[in-house]
Amino acid sequence: MGKNLFHKVWEAHAVRTLPSGQTQLFIGLHLVHEVTSPQAFQMMRERGLKVAYPDRTFATVDHIVPTAQVARPFADDMAEQMMQAIEKNAREFGVSLFDLQDERQGIVHVIGPELGLTQPGMTIACGDSHTSTHGAFGAIAFGIGTSQVRDVLATQCLAMEPLKVRRIDVTGVLGKGVYAKDVILNIIRNLGVKGGVGYAYEFSGPAIASMTMEARMSVCNMSIEGGARAGYINPDQITFDYLKDRPYAPKGEAFDRAVVWWQSMASDLNAHYDDVYTLNGSALEPTVTWGITPNQALFVTEKVPALSDLPADERHVASEAYEYMDLKPGTPIAGTPVHVAFIGSCTNSRISDLREAARIVKGHKISPNVKALVVPGSKQVLKAAEAEGLHHIFREAGFEWRNAGCSMCLAMNPDKLQGREICASSSNRNFKGRQGSPTGRTLLMSPAMVAASAIAGEVIDVRTMMN
Amino acid sequence: MNAAISMVQRVEGSAVPVRGNDIDTDRIIPARYLRAITFEGLGEFAFEDDRKSNPNHPFNKPQYQGASILVVNGNFGCGSSREHAPQALQKWGIQTVVGESFAEIFQGNCTAMGMPCVTASPKDIDTLQTMIEKTPSVQIKVDLKNKKITAGNLEIDLKIPEGNRLQLIEGAWDATGMLLEGKEAIKQTANKLPYVSGF
Ligand code: SF4
């Protein structure tokens, strides 16, 4: 039997077996941001440790940065302190930092791929659960906590146990108005939020093979919402074309040699999988979450499910969701009022996401009841969008056009929901309180669906706005 | 200075049950408390929004103050990888979490802090939670060496990934030192990787 990519990458990076039986795993790329790293650097300092591989460590600022007024010092004193901490830590430990003055700044999971830092066959870690995004390139990438950030800083290694691998085949062709976001929301809906615990997800099949790298990143990004710590896609010509000429990608003949190695890391045709699951991509429709966990999702043409439609172990959370969201079973999700529209986050803030949203928005105005914002995932995305004039389209429709950052995905900066506002959001988590108001409500959907809902002032099927 | 390593073989004390599946780390510690450069002072904000919206939240109740064992249900700690969540629980007083299942990153974070996450069957967890709700003062023992939880005359088998168990009982849960020992082997592995040595 052949090997899958996960096993090949694991074997290539296994340093040794630890006394605990765990594997000491070498980490090829360590990405760092300002929220989960200051305590790790402090522990390093207290123990007199140095960063083992500073040239394999890259830091950026994304979570706390304001996206409207970015002048320093920040109005928020705590945010300013966090900025100063990462600046000091990067300087002191010799780590590259893409700070607010740097053209390369942006959400950590947007800039890694964009700069060509993320490459096939690597192991990638970051103190952030959406590190799974980088798996789109055929890397094994996963989130870690702050103590493990310290481990990687000090040793470039982690103590880990291998994951099982579930292949998820997405067959067919996605219909009009159906995107990568809809694919992953339906996988989570069907397999549940803990279905992936203990697994890495390998996404494959024709609907994945025909996706752009940006769409593949959206799929892998939300592996963690399905419980899978890592998700990946085997590298192919689309991957290599994306990487060519990126700043940190190999150049010239080295690139050709790299492609040969990258191809060798892809899953063998007869590879072993611990489980296989198939989803018919042709049957999908634009999808929206209605509840407080990402598996509480439905097609925009469906009604909020009744308790009796749900498996027994989901009913308790569903009851909580009806109450928190103030939605009744049997109500169509289309027509739910929307007060805020957010296009952004490491799931859906790349140029193709903004183009798709702009295509819907063009020539329309957002509903007077909606506050809408577009937050590009990185400065590079922002620049590319402005070169195409997308910012004019959004502004003319009534959207605010912001600077790069995480923004209202988790609302650690000034962008927050107020009270019980309902937000149509292209982000990845609809948890209670996630968008900054303890009672605020989030409906996850694709950027095109957010754009359409902003115009309508309520959840609407984006397909009705497409010719 | 080296990390003070201590063996974590058992935790004994009173417990607090927090019922519900899929309790995510945003609920354990809302993002606004991540605006900090230390983990200090997080304890009082554990479950803050849930406690405000529900006066009957167990963390609000006097009978559970001082508890060192948290008993939860399925997929506890899902969502964000923030270590601030287990740090907040630990600073509140929790030394071990017993549940039906945990999100992996959360479990990894807890282990790296010397705080065991152990699992038991849904039925056993329910029995345990009910017992604690009836008698909050009941003393519970979570024994990693013998893989048992005892409470009054109740005895439950616990599960924990063997690697984590060994790290905890042998005092190797702070992995930095152990990983540093492999310095030469790290170099060798790195140099064999074409993207490190150069394509
Ligand atoms: S955009 Fe949201 S999910 Fe992504 S890294 Fe930022 S806060 Fe996390």
XYZ file of C-alpha atoms and ligand atoms in Angstrom:
674
model
C 0.000 0.000 0.000
C 1.155 3.522 -0.818
C 1.540 6.436 1.540
C -0.502 9.575 1.809
C 0.998 13.052 1.964
C 0.514 13.302 5.713
C 2.622 10.225 6.340
C 5.341 11.277 3.925
C 5.639 14.720 5.460
C 5.534 13.280 8.972
C 8.323 10.803 8.222
C 10.513 13.441 6.571
C 10.184 15.690 9.634
C 10.383 13.102 12.420
C 13.510 13.847 14.446
C 13.206 10.989 16.920
C 10.822 9.144 19.181
C 10.585 10.766 22.607
C 10.532 8.858 25.904
C 6.790 9.619 26.076
C 6.307 7.735 22.815
C 5.486 10.951 20.996
C 7.365 12.069 17.901
C 9.741 14.997 17.997
C 8.608 16.720 14.821
C 10.697 19.341 13.004
C 8.717 22.440 12.024
C 9.713 23.908 8.661
C 7.964 27.236 9.040
C 6.904 29.004 12.214
C 4.517 31.921 11.841
C 4.008 34.277 14.750
C 1.464 36.981 15.565
C 1.086 39.522 18.318
C -1.621 37.851 20.421
C -0.282 34.379 21.176
C 3.452 35.126 21.215
C 4.363 37.702 23.910
C 4.123 35.200 26.759
C 6.191 32.691 24.769
C 8.976 35.192 24.165
C 8.862 36.105 27.841
C 9.318 32.446 28.825
C 12.287 32.282 26.418
C 13.798 35.296 28.103
C 13.278 33.880 31.580
C 15.028 30.666 30.607
C 17.830 32.347 28.723
C 16.894 30.630 25.445
C 17.488 31.796 21.893
C 15.332 31.222 18.822
C 16.764 28.072 17.256
C 15.966 28.875 13.617
C 15.252 32.598 13.327
C 15.310 32.367 9.517
C 12.419 29.875 9.634
C 10.358 32.193 11.868
C 8.249 35.082 10.540
C 6.061 37.446 12.505
C 3.269 39.776 11.519
C 0.582 41.878 13.177
C -3.047 41.258 12.344
C -5.381 40.568 15.273
C -5.281 43.824 17.202
C -4.482 46.314 14.458
C -7.143 48.936 13.904
C -8.293 48.948 10.277
C -9.693 52.474 10.117
C -7.134 54.676 11.875
C -3.725 52.976 11.856
C -1.558 55.864 13.112
C 0.713 55.086 16.063
C 0.463 55.157 18.961
C -2.877 53.335 18.722
C -5.848 54.858 20.528
C -6.153 51.562 22.427
C -3.340 51.568 24.928
C -3.324 47.794 25.335
C -3.100 47.278 21.562
C -0.188 49.712 21.482
C 1.574 47.723 24.217
C 1.084 44.512 22.269
C 2.533 46.122 19.145
C 5.524 47.334 21.069
C 5.996 43.886 22.571
C 6.165 42.123 19.210
C 8.468 44.798 17.809
C 10.804 44.379 20.757
C 10.633 40.578 20.675
C 11.335 40.390 16.944
C 14.289 42.742 17.323
C 15.707 41.036 20.365
C 15.348 37.485 19.017
C 16.321 38.257 15.422
C 13.001 37.318 13.829
C 11.623 39.015 10.675
C 8.558 41.110 11.425
C 6.140 42.390 8.810
C 4.819 45.333 10.798
C 2.344 48.036 9.850
C 4.948 49.975 7.886
C 5.790 46.903 5.837
C 4.135 46.306 2.474
C 3.960 42.612 3.333
C 1.784 42.980 6.469
C -1.536 41.206 6.701
C -3.388 38.298 8.268
C -0.821 35.615 8.992
C -2.680 32.993 6.915
C -3.003 35.333 3.967
C 0.599 36.517 3.837
C 2.341 33.151 4.309
C 1.010 31.823 0.971
C 1.140 35.202 -0.732
C 4.854 35.594 0.000
C 5.646 32.032 -1.038
C 6.702 31.154 2.522
C 4.111 28.389 2.565
C 5.278 25.515 0.357
C 4.315 21.895 -0.294
C 5.829 19.179 1.856
C 6.500 21.476 4.808
C 5.398 21.285 8.393
C 3.989 24.633 9.478
C 2.968 25.762 12.949
C 1.535 28.987 14.301
C -0.118 29.978 17.553
C -3.400 30.164 15.721
C -5.977 27.497 14.991
C -6.500 28.548 11.354
C -2.968 27.525 10.482
C -4.726 24.651 8.715
C -5.156 27.158 5.842
C -1.593 26.487 4.672
C -2.490 22.858 4.048
C -3.946 24.034 0.726
C -0.381 23.796 -0.602
C 0.169 20.226 0.523
C 1.809 21.231 3.783
C 0.968 19.770 7.184
C -0.005 22.869 9.071
C -1.646 23.165 12.465
C -2.373 25.540 15.286
C -0.594 25.409 18.631
C -0.868 27.202 21.964
C 1.564 29.622 23.532
C 3.621 27.069 25.482
C 4.121 25.197 22.228
C 5.054 28.457 20.502
C 7.839 28.590 23.082
C 8.830 25.001 22.206
C 9.048 25.837 18.508
C 10.919 29.083 19.105
C 13.463 27.305 21.280
C 13.860 24.078 19.316
C 11.978 24.373 15.970
C 10.231 21.181 17.106
C 7.045 19.944 18.707
C 6.242 16.824 20.697
C 3.288 15.311 18.874
C 1.364 12.189 18.093
C 0.473 11.514 14.451
C -3.070 12.066 13.212
C -5.251 9.665 11.305
C -6.163 10.739 7.784
C -9.661 11.015 6.334
C -9.896 11.626 2.604
C -12.841 13.801 1.671
C -13.740 13.517 -1.999
C -15.786 16.374 -3.355
C -17.272 15.164 -6.615
C -19.109 16.997 -9.376
C -19.056 20.646 -10.368
C -20.065 23.532 -8.117
C -23.108 25.389 -9.391
C -23.525 29.113 -9.952
C -23.186 31.072 -6.706
C -21.617 28.114 -4.895
C -18.084 28.575 -3.586
C -15.336 26.903 -1.577
C -16.961 28.335 1.556
C -20.153 26.425 0.798
C -18.157 23.228 0.292
C -16.450 23.409 3.669
C -19.599 24.532 5.517
C -21.406 21.482 4.141
C -18.569 19.147 5.083
C -18.776 20.483 8.634
C -22.564 20.293 8.593
C -22.417 16.636 7.566
C -19.465 15.426 9.640
C -20.028 17.674 12.651
C -17.779 19.983 14.627
C -16.005 17.112 16.316
C -16.057 14.704 13.376
C -12.475 15.602 12.555
C -10.972 15.233 16.034
C -7.940 12.965 15.743
C -7.828 13.385 11.959
C -6.127 15.368 9.269
C -8.492 15.941 6.367
C -7.224 15.334 2.846
C -9.542 17.188 0.455
C -9.641 15.730 -3.028
C -11.922 14.946 -5.934
C -12.792 16.892 -9.093
C -14.431 19.859 -7.374
C -11.260 20.434 -5.320
C -8.892 19.760 -8.226
C -10.553 22.488 -10.289
C -10.364 25.092 -7.500
C -7.911 27.994 -7.491
C -5.357 28.137 -4.679
C -7.375 30.858 -2.991
C -10.500 28.686 -2.981
C -8.470 25.744 -1.674
C -7.229 27.924 1.171
C -10.825 28.717 2.157
C -11.567 24.989 2.360
C -8.482 24.063 4.392
C -8.913 27.138 6.596
C -12.078 25.771 8.181
C -10.826 22.209 8.751
C -10.471 23.209 12.388
C -14.161 24.166 12.570
C -14.810 20.539 11.698
C -12.507 19.430 14.517
C -9.599 18.484 12.217
C -6.430 20.150 13.384
C -4.946 19.956 9.885
C -6.446 19.819 6.408
C -4.550 19.549 3.172
C -4.761 19.212 -0.594
C -2.179 17.414 -2.698
C 0.026 19.848 -4.624
C -0.505 19.984 -8.386
C 0.165 22.278 -11.334
C -2.241 24.896 -9.915
C -0.133 24.953 -6.727
C 3.156 25.260 -8.614
C 1.835 28.004 -10.903
C 0.688 29.957 -7.856
C 4.087 29.664 -6.179
C 6.217 30.568 -9.160
C 7.885 33.976 -8.738
C 6.581 34.516 -5.193
C 9.245 36.321 -3.117
C 10.241 33.356 -0.898
C 9.680 30.592 -3.476
C 12.741 28.933 -5.023
C 13.913 30.580 -8.226
C 15.029 29.340 -11.647
C 16.315 25.786 -11.775
C 15.903 25.433 -8.041
C 12.179 25.931 -8.634
C 12.109 23.028 -11.094
C 13.942 20.814 -8.606
C 11.511 21.914 -5.923
C 8.563 20.892 -8.107
C 10.005 17.398 -8.424
C 10.271 17.085 -4.634
C 6.852 18.625 -4.078
C 5.306 16.126 -6.491
C 7.032 13.280 -4.698
C 5.336 14.303 -1.432
C 1.801 14.018 -2.842
C -0.303 11.038 -1.776
C 0.336 7.873 -3.753
C -2.582 6.690 -5.882
C -2.891 3.570 -3.758
C -2.358 5.423 -0.467
C -3.898 4.192 2.749
C -6.606 6.259 4.444
C -8.209 5.665 7.820
C -11.525 6.823 6.420
C -13.026 8.143 3.186
C -16.041 10.419 2.863
C -17.685 11.670 -0.335
C -19.645 14.872 -0.843
C -21.515 15.597 -4.061
C -20.412 19.125 -4.969
C -23.027 19.416 -7.733
C -25.843 19.177 -5.189
C -24.662 22.100 -3.046
C -26.397 25.445 -2.776
C -25.285 28.705 -1.198
C -25.015 27.936 2.502
C -25.597 29.979 5.664
C -25.172 29.165 9.330
C -28.171 29.743 11.540
C -26.764 28.857 14.973
C -23.805 29.157 17.314
C -21.554 26.391 16.000
C -20.347 26.132 12.392
C -22.146 22.839 11.734
C -25.485 24.557 12.304
C -25.607 25.370 8.608
C -28.217 25.068 5.881
C -28.834 25.930 2.254
C -30.222 29.426 1.845
C -33.359 27.796 0.437
C -33.942 25.775 3.636
C -35.706 26.391 6.921
C -34.179 26.446 10.402
C -34.400 22.788 11.468
C -36.713 21.504 14.166
C -35.220 19.651 17.133
C -36.736 16.446 15.807
C -34.754 16.823 12.535
C -31.484 16.751 14.451
C -29.477 13.883 15.933
C -30.003 13.511 19.677
C -26.546 14.746 20.667
C -27.009 18.015 18.740
C -30.331 18.968 20.280
C -29.019 20.593 23.425
C -26.768 22.977 21.468
C -29.593 23.581 18.988
C -31.933 24.681 21.793
C -29.264 27.067 23.001
C -28.891 28.328 19.429
C -32.622 29.028 18.921
C -32.601 31.103 22.064
C -29.369 32.968 21.407
C -30.105 33.640 17.740
C -33.818 34.275 18.382
C -34.698 32.075 15.406
C -37.613 29.677 15.423
C -37.520 26.170 13.975
C -39.312 26.095 10.625
C -38.474 29.721 9.728
C -36.819 30.119 6.307
C -33.276 31.442 6.826
C -33.714 33.693 3.783
C -35.325 36.903 4.956
C -33.475 37.006 8.289
C -32.622 40.692 8.849
C -28.973 41.708 8.581
C -27.556 44.753 10.390
C -23.860 44.400 9.649
C -22.043 42.913 6.661
C -18.408 41.889 7.069
C -16.232 40.803 4.164
C -12.841 39.764 5.475
C -10.905 37.211 7.612
C -8.347 34.543 6.772
C -11.161 32.460 5.272
C -12.352 34.927 2.639
C -10.393 38.160 2.256
C -8.235 37.375 -0.765
C -8.429 39.116 -4.104
C -10.725 36.546 -5.710
C -13.126 36.876 -2.754
C -13.207 40.652 -3.158
C -13.673 40.379 -6.938
C -16.618 38.019 -6.517
C -18.234 40.282 -3.911
C -17.618 43.382 -6.040
C -19.267 41.685 -9.014
C -22.467 41.357 -6.955
C -22.222 44.828 -5.446
C -21.524 46.724 -8.653
C -24.259 49.232 -9.462
C -26.165 48.599 -6.204
C -26.462 50.364 -2.868
C -26.449 48.581 0.436
C -29.635 48.701 2.468
C -29.866 51.853 4.639
C -30.195 49.575 7.680
C -26.851 47.906 7.117
C -23.355 48.905 8.150
C -20.951 47.149 5.788
C -17.197 46.838 5.697
C -14.588 45.221 3.496
C -11.301 44.388 5.196
C -8.686 43.027 2.770
C -6.590 40.195 4.174
C -3.265 41.863 3.484
C -1.700 45.034 2.161
C -0.927 43.201 -1.044
C -4.575 42.254 -1.484
C -5.550 45.836 -0.744
C -3.119 47.145 -3.354
C -4.268 44.649 -5.978
C -7.927 45.473 -5.301
C -7.313 49.206 -5.563
C -5.413 48.706 -8.826
C -8.562 47.080 -10.191
C -10.810 49.788 -8.784
C -12.696 47.418 -6.488
C -12.533 49.937 -3.645
C -14.578 52.388 -5.727
C -17.244 49.775 -6.381
C -17.518 48.966 -2.677
C -17.466 52.591 -1.560
C -20.070 53.679 -4.069
C -22.358 50.950 -2.795
C -21.925 52.192 0.779
C -19.267 49.783 2.090
C -16.388 51.048 4.177
C -13.011 50.178 2.649
C -10.513 49.335 5.394
C -6.866 48.472 5.962
C -5.655 44.894 6.354
C -6.248 42.893 9.536
C -8.471 40.372 11.300
C -10.952 43.072 12.266
C -14.500 41.907 12.980
C -13.620 38.238 12.642
C -12.812 38.293 16.347
C -13.204 41.970 17.214
C -10.036 42.498 19.218
C -9.691 45.861 17.508
C -12.334 48.629 17.457
C -14.499 46.783 14.849
C -17.253 45.192 16.940
C -20.913 44.303 16.751
C -23.177 46.324 19.030
C -25.816 44.685 21.194
C -27.783 41.986 19.431
C -26.870 42.988 15.895
C -26.916 40.253 13.272
C -23.854 40.115 11.053
C -23.640 38.471 7.647
C -19.993 37.489 7.773
C -17.466 35.852 5.470
C -15.427 34.741 8.515
C -15.250 31.293 10.078
C -16.797 31.308 13.548
C -20.350 31.965 14.650
C -19.659 31.344 18.326
C -21.585 33.308 20.913
C -19.960 36.707 21.373
C -17.327 36.051 18.716
C -17.723 39.364 16.917
C -17.251 41.559 19.952
C -20.702 41.909 21.484
C -21.549 39.270 24.108
C -25.015 39.064 22.557
C -24.103 39.732 18.911
C -25.123 37.205 16.256
C -23.164 35.870 13.307
C -24.357 34.221 10.097
C -21.443 32.668 8.202
C -21.605 32.635 4.405
C -19.523 33.252 1.284
C -18.366 36.803 0.450
C -20.787 36.901 -2.507
C -23.652 35.984 -0.173
C -22.551 38.675 2.301
C -22.546 41.223 -0.520
C -26.012 40.208 -1.671
C -27.389 40.233 1.877
C -25.905 43.690 2.523
C -27.802 45.023 -0.474
C -31.044 43.300 0.445
C -30.802 44.103 4.165
C -31.664 40.479 4.830
C -30.338 37.041 4.008
C -30.946 36.465 0.321
C -29.975 33.833 -2.219
C -27.080 35.384 -4.147
C -28.135 33.471 -7.251
C -31.107 35.816 -7.632
C -28.619 38.626 -8.192
C -26.436 36.870 -10.741
C -27.048 36.770 -14.469
C 16.852 29.547 34.670
C 15.301 26.195 33.939
C 11.632 25.425 34.043
C 10.540 24.052 37.374
C 9.325 20.639 36.373
C 6.935 18.786 38.585
C 5.303 15.431 38.238
C 1.537 15.502 37.881
C 0.317 12.104 39.044
C -2.995 12.864 40.686
C -5.321 15.729 41.430
C -7.605 15.666 44.461
C -10.231 18.125 45.527
C -13.754 19.307 44.984
C -15.180 19.718 41.512
C -17.349 22.012 39.432
C -19.579 20.674 36.648
C -20.125 22.824 33.542
C -22.623 21.090 31.291
C -22.965 21.424 27.515
C -21.274 20.273 24.312
C -19.022 22.341 22.049
C -18.084 24.956 24.634
C -15.520 26.954 22.663
C -12.506 28.906 23.889
C -14.189 32.232 23.040
C -16.707 31.335 25.725
C -14.045 30.220 28.186
C -12.241 33.523 27.748
C -13.663 36.231 25.442
C -11.215 37.781 22.967
C -11.213 41.150 24.713
C -9.108 39.602 27.489
C -6.459 38.572 24.972
C -5.415 42.185 24.792
C -2.487 41.619 27.136
C 1.119 40.559 27.069
C 0.924 38.246 30.086
C -1.524 35.627 31.324
C -1.883 37.408 34.668
C -5.309 38.109 36.092
C -7.265 35.974 33.621
C -8.847 33.781 36.316
C -11.641 36.155 37.284
C -12.769 36.430 33.638
C -13.186 32.709 32.970
C -16.582 32.161 31.302
C -17.354 35.832 31.818
C -20.083 36.253 29.182
C -21.768 32.968 30.084
C -21.693 33.966 33.754
C -23.239 37.345 33.026
C -26.035 35.978 30.890
C -26.688 33.122 33.308
C -26.566 33.925 37.042
C -26.845 30.180 37.687
C -23.613 29.412 35.869
C -21.648 27.033 38.113
C -18.664 29.395 38.191
C -20.969 31.947 39.879
C -22.134 29.611 42.628
C -20.580 29.814 46.088
C -20.585 26.040 46.541
C -18.131 25.584 43.686
C -15.598 28.229 44.647
C -12.313 26.529 45.434
C -12.959 23.614 43.079
C -9.878 22.172 41.407
C -11.536 19.697 39.037
C -13.704 20.812 36.116
C -16.172 18.265 34.739
C -17.443 18.969 31.205
C -19.127 17.225 28.275
C -18.214 16.817 24.587
C -15.746 18.743 22.384
C -14.783 21.078 25.207
C -12.310 23.814 24.225
C -13.061 23.827 20.509
C -12.342 26.850 18.346
C -9.477 29.259 18.846
C -6.091 27.854 19.892
C -5.713 30.540 22.563
C -3.840 29.170 25.562
C -5.490 32.021 27.439
C -8.466 29.652 27.870
C -6.741 26.938 29.925
C -4.647 29.658 31.593
C -7.859 31.382 32.747
C -9.205 28.095 34.100
C -5.934 27.298 35.856
C -5.766 30.743 37.400
C -9.366 30.366 38.577
C -8.165 27.247 40.421
C -8.712 24.342 38.052
C -5.959 21.728 38.014
C -7.523 19.080 35.795
C -10.411 18.837 33.346
C -12.534 15.708 33.090
C -14.824 15.418 30.080
C -16.418 13.295 27.364
C -14.036 14.667 24.722
C -11.753 17.625 24.065
C -10.660 19.629 21.069
C -7.082 18.601 20.325
C -5.380 21.974 20.510
C -7.011 22.658 23.875
C -5.889 19.286 25.186
C -2.348 19.925 23.917
C -2.270 23.343 25.573
C -3.450 21.918 28.878
C -0.806 19.206 28.796
C 1.909 21.754 28.023
C 0.784 23.620 31.159
C 0.833 20.505 33.341
C -2.938 20.352 33.509
C -4.318 16.926 32.564
C -7.385 16.597 30.329
C -8.876 13.163 30.880
C -11.930 11.586 29.325
C -14.581 9.126 30.461
C -17.763 7.745 28.921
C -20.762 10.116 28.549
C -22.642 7.975 31.068
C -19.867 8.162 33.652
C -19.503 11.907 33.124
C -23.233 12.394 33.648
C -23.130 10.305 36.833
C -20.201 12.335 38.089
C -21.798 15.688 37.235
C -25.055 14.666 38.917
C -23.181 13.537 42.008
C -21.313 16.841 42.255
C -24.508 18.835 41.723
C -26.114 16.938 44.606
C -23.094 17.091 46.893
C -20.759 19.892 45.820
C -18.346 19.124 48.622
C -17.681 15.575 47.420
C -13.950 14.928 47.194
C -12.780 13.583 43.882
C -9.499 11.964 42.994
C -8.177 11.879 39.433
C -5.366 9.329 39.422
C -3.231 9.286 36.286
C -1.007 6.468 37.480
C -3.858 4.005 37.887
C -6.114 5.677 35.305
C -9.048 5.923 37.702
C -11.374 8.621 38.931
C -12.841 8.041 42.366
C -15.610 9.999 44.020
C -17.261 8.634 47.160
C -17.890 5.008 46.339
C -17.892 5.665 42.600
C -14.915 4.456 40.592
C -14.546 5.351 36.905
C -11.934 4.388 34.298
C -10.308 7.400 32.750
C -8.680 7.758 29.356
C -5.839 10.012 28.325
C -3.476 9.747 25.342
C -0.583 7.640 26.616
C 2.051 10.159 25.476
C 0.377 12.924 27.466
C -0.021 10.663 30.484
C 3.676 9.790 30.511
C 4.679 13.434 30.043
C 2.542 14.384 33.038
C 3.400 11.600 35.482
C 7.090 11.808 34.698
C 7.186 15.584 34.911
C 8.082 16.029 31.242
C 5.023 18.068 30.285
C 7.099 21.162 29.669
C 8.514 19.828 26.422
C 11.180 22.459 25.745
C 13.939 20.766 27.728
C 13.187 17.344 26.296
C 13.136 18.710 22.737
C 16.386 20.607 23.250
C 18.133 17.357 24.116
C 17.675 16.248 20.520
C 19.780 19.124 19.187
C 22.063 17.053 16.957
C 19.203 14.970 15.630
C 17.262 18.169 14.874
C 20.120 19.434 12.731
C 20.363 16.160 10.870
C 16.638 16.073 10.125
C 16.657 19.707 9.018
C 19.594 19.226 6.685
C 17.894 16.325 4.979
C 14.967 18.534 4.033
C 15.598 20.052 0.610
C 13.770 23.254 1.461
C 16.154 23.783 4.385
C 19.401 22.709 2.734
C 18.448 24.367 -0.570
C 16.762 22.856 -3.628
S -8.983 36.420 10.529
Fe -10.065 35.605 12.283
S -9.759 33.420 12.287
Fe -8.278 34.338 10.888
S -6.416 34.605 12.092
Fe -7.573 36.499 12.224
S -8.858 36.281 14.022
Fe -8.105 34.250 13.524
